[in-house]
Amino acid sequence: QVQVAEFGGGLVQTGESLNLSCIASASGFDDYVMGWFRQAPGKEREGVACISWSGSYTYYTGGVKGRFTISRDNAENMLYLQMKSLKTEDTAMYYCAAGPSNGAECELESRQYNVWGQGAHVTVSS
């Protein structure tokens, strides 16, 4: 089973950009849909973006659409999240997640993901 680990979090100011990366440890990365989730202090975990196994389908939660871009490189077992125009409400622990692919699309239902990283903290200050 694949294992994943995030890196690239940090502290930025409002309006700035930050990129997160996630590396998968095992082969068969392209058997998985991949997603980014986040959890802010005192709030429930929410889905941010997901990408199909091929990368041809992506889905974003409304609050990040147009500001965040999810992508993957199956040859390198890598998942990315480009975040632009960051807002203070984007402050959270961001998690990379993998789940078995069962079609050409993806969903942001956390129960469909069975592999989770340890998280990367993103802080956006005003």
Coordinates of C-alpha atoms in Angstrom, one line a residue:
Q1 CA 0.0 0.0 0.0
V2 CA 1.3 3.4 -0.8
Q3 CA 2.4 5.8 1.9
V4 CA 2.4 9.5 1.5
A5 CA 4.2 12.5 3.1
E6 CA 3.6 16.2 2.7
F7 CA 6.2 19.0 2.6
G8 CA 6.3 22.6 1.8
G9 CA 4.1 24.2 4.4
G10 CA 5.1 27.5 6.1
L11 CA 4.2 31.0 7.1
V12 CA 3.1 33.5 4.5
Q13 CA 1.2 36.8 4.4
T14 CA -2.2 37.5 2.9
G15 CA -2.1 37.5 -0.9
E16 CA 1.0 35.5 -1.2
S17 CA 1.5 32.1 -2.7
L18 CA 2.7 28.8 -1.3
N19 CA 3.2 25.3 -2.8
L20 CA 2.7 22.0 -1.1
S21 CA 4.1 18.7 -2.3
C22 CA 3.3 15.2 -1.4
I23 CA 5.5 12.2 -2.2
A24 CA 4.2 8.6 -2.4
S25 CA 6.5 5.8 -1.4
A26 CA 5.4 2.9 -3.4
S27 CA 4.8 1.9 -7.0
G28 CA 1.2 1.9 -8.3
F29 CA 0.7 5.6 -7.5
D30 CA -1.4 5.8 -10.6
D31 CA -3.9 3.3 -9.1
Y32 CA -4.9 6.0 -6.6
V33 CA -7.0 9.1 -6.7
M34 CA -5.3 11.8 -4.7
G35 CA -6.7 14.6 -2.5
W36 CA -5.7 17.5 -0.4
F37 CA -7.7 18.0 2.8
R38 CA -7.2 20.6 5.6
Q39 CA -8.2 21.1 9.2
A40 CA -8.2 24.5 10.9
P41 CA -8.0 24.8 14.7
G42 CA -11.4 24.0 16.2
K43 CA -12.9 23.0 12.9
E44 CA -13.7 19.8 11.1
R45 CA -11.5 18.5 8.4
E46 CA -12.6 19.6 4.9
G47 CA -11.7 18.5 1.4
V48 CA -9.8 21.1 -0.6
A49 CA -9.1 19.5 -4.0
C50 CA -8.8 16.1 -5.6
I51 CA -7.4 14.7 -8.8
S52 CA -8.2 11.5 -10.7
W53 CA -5.6 8.8 -11.2
S54 CA -4.7 10.1 -14.7
G55 CA -4.8 13.8 -13.7
S56 CA -7.4 14.5 -16.3
Y57 CA -10.1 15.3 -13.8
T58 CA -9.9 17.7 -10.9
Y59 CA -12.4 19.0 -8.3
Y60 CA -12.1 21.9 -5.9
T61 CA -14.1 23.0 -3.0
G62 CA -15.8 26.4 -3.6
G63 CA -13.6 28.4 -1.3
V64 CA -10.4 27.7 -3.2
K65 CA -11.6 27.4 -6.8
G66 CA -9.6 29.8 -8.9
R67 CA -6.9 30.2 -6.3
F68 CA -5.6 26.6 -5.8
T69 CA -4.4 24.2 -8.4
I70 CA -3.9 20.5 -7.8
S71 CA -1.7 18.4 -10.1
R72 CA 0.2 15.2 -10.1
D73 CA 3.2 13.6 -11.7
N74 CA 2.7 9.8 -11.9
A75 CA 6.2 9.2 -13.2
E76 CA 7.6 10.8 -10.1
N77 CA 5.0 9.7 -7.6
M78 CA 4.3 13.3 -6.7
L79 CA 1.2 15.3 -5.9
Y80 CA 1.2 19.1 -5.8
L81 CA -1.0 21.9 -4.5
Q82 CA -0.3 25.4 -5.8
M83 CA -1.9 28.0 -3.6
K84 CA -2.3 31.6 -4.7
S85 CA -3.9 34.7 -3.2
L86 CA -3.8 33.1 0.2
K87 CA -6.3 34.3 2.8
T88 CA -6.1 34.1 6.6
E89 CA -9.0 31.5 6.5
D90 CA -6.7 29.2 4.5
T91 CA -4.6 28.7 7.7
A92 CA -4.8 25.0 8.5
M93 CA -3.0 21.7 8.7
Y94 CA -3.0 20.4 5.1
Y95 CA -3.1 16.6 4.5
C96 CA -2.3 14.6 1.4
A97 CA -4.6 11.6 1.0
A98 CA -4.7 8.6 -1.4
G99 CA -7.6 6.3 -2.2
P100 CA -8.2 3.5 -4.6
S101 CA -9.4 4.7 -8.0
N102 CA -12.7 3.4 -9.2
G103 CA -13.3 5.5 -12.2
A104 CA -12.2 8.5 -14.2
E105 CA -13.1 11.1 -11.6
C106 CA -12.5 11.8 -7.9
E107 CA -14.6 13.0 -4.9
L108 CA -13.8 14.9 -1.8
E109 CA -15.3 12.4 0.6
S110 CA -12.7 11.6 3.2
R111 CA -14.1 8.1 3.7
Q112 CA -12.9 7.3 0.2
Y113 CA -9.3 7.9 1.1
N114 CA -7.5 5.2 3.1
V115 CA -3.9 6.6 3.2
W116 CA -3.1 9.8 4.9
G117 CA 0.0 11.9 5.5
Q118 CA 1.1 13.5 8.7
G119 CA 0.2 17.0 7.5
A120 CA 1.9 20.2 6.6
H121 CA 1.1 23.4 8.5
V122 CA 0.1 26.5 6.5
T123 CA -0.2 29.8 8.3
V124 CA -1.4 32.9 6.5
S125 CA -1.0 36.1 8.5
S126 CA -2.7 39.4 7.8

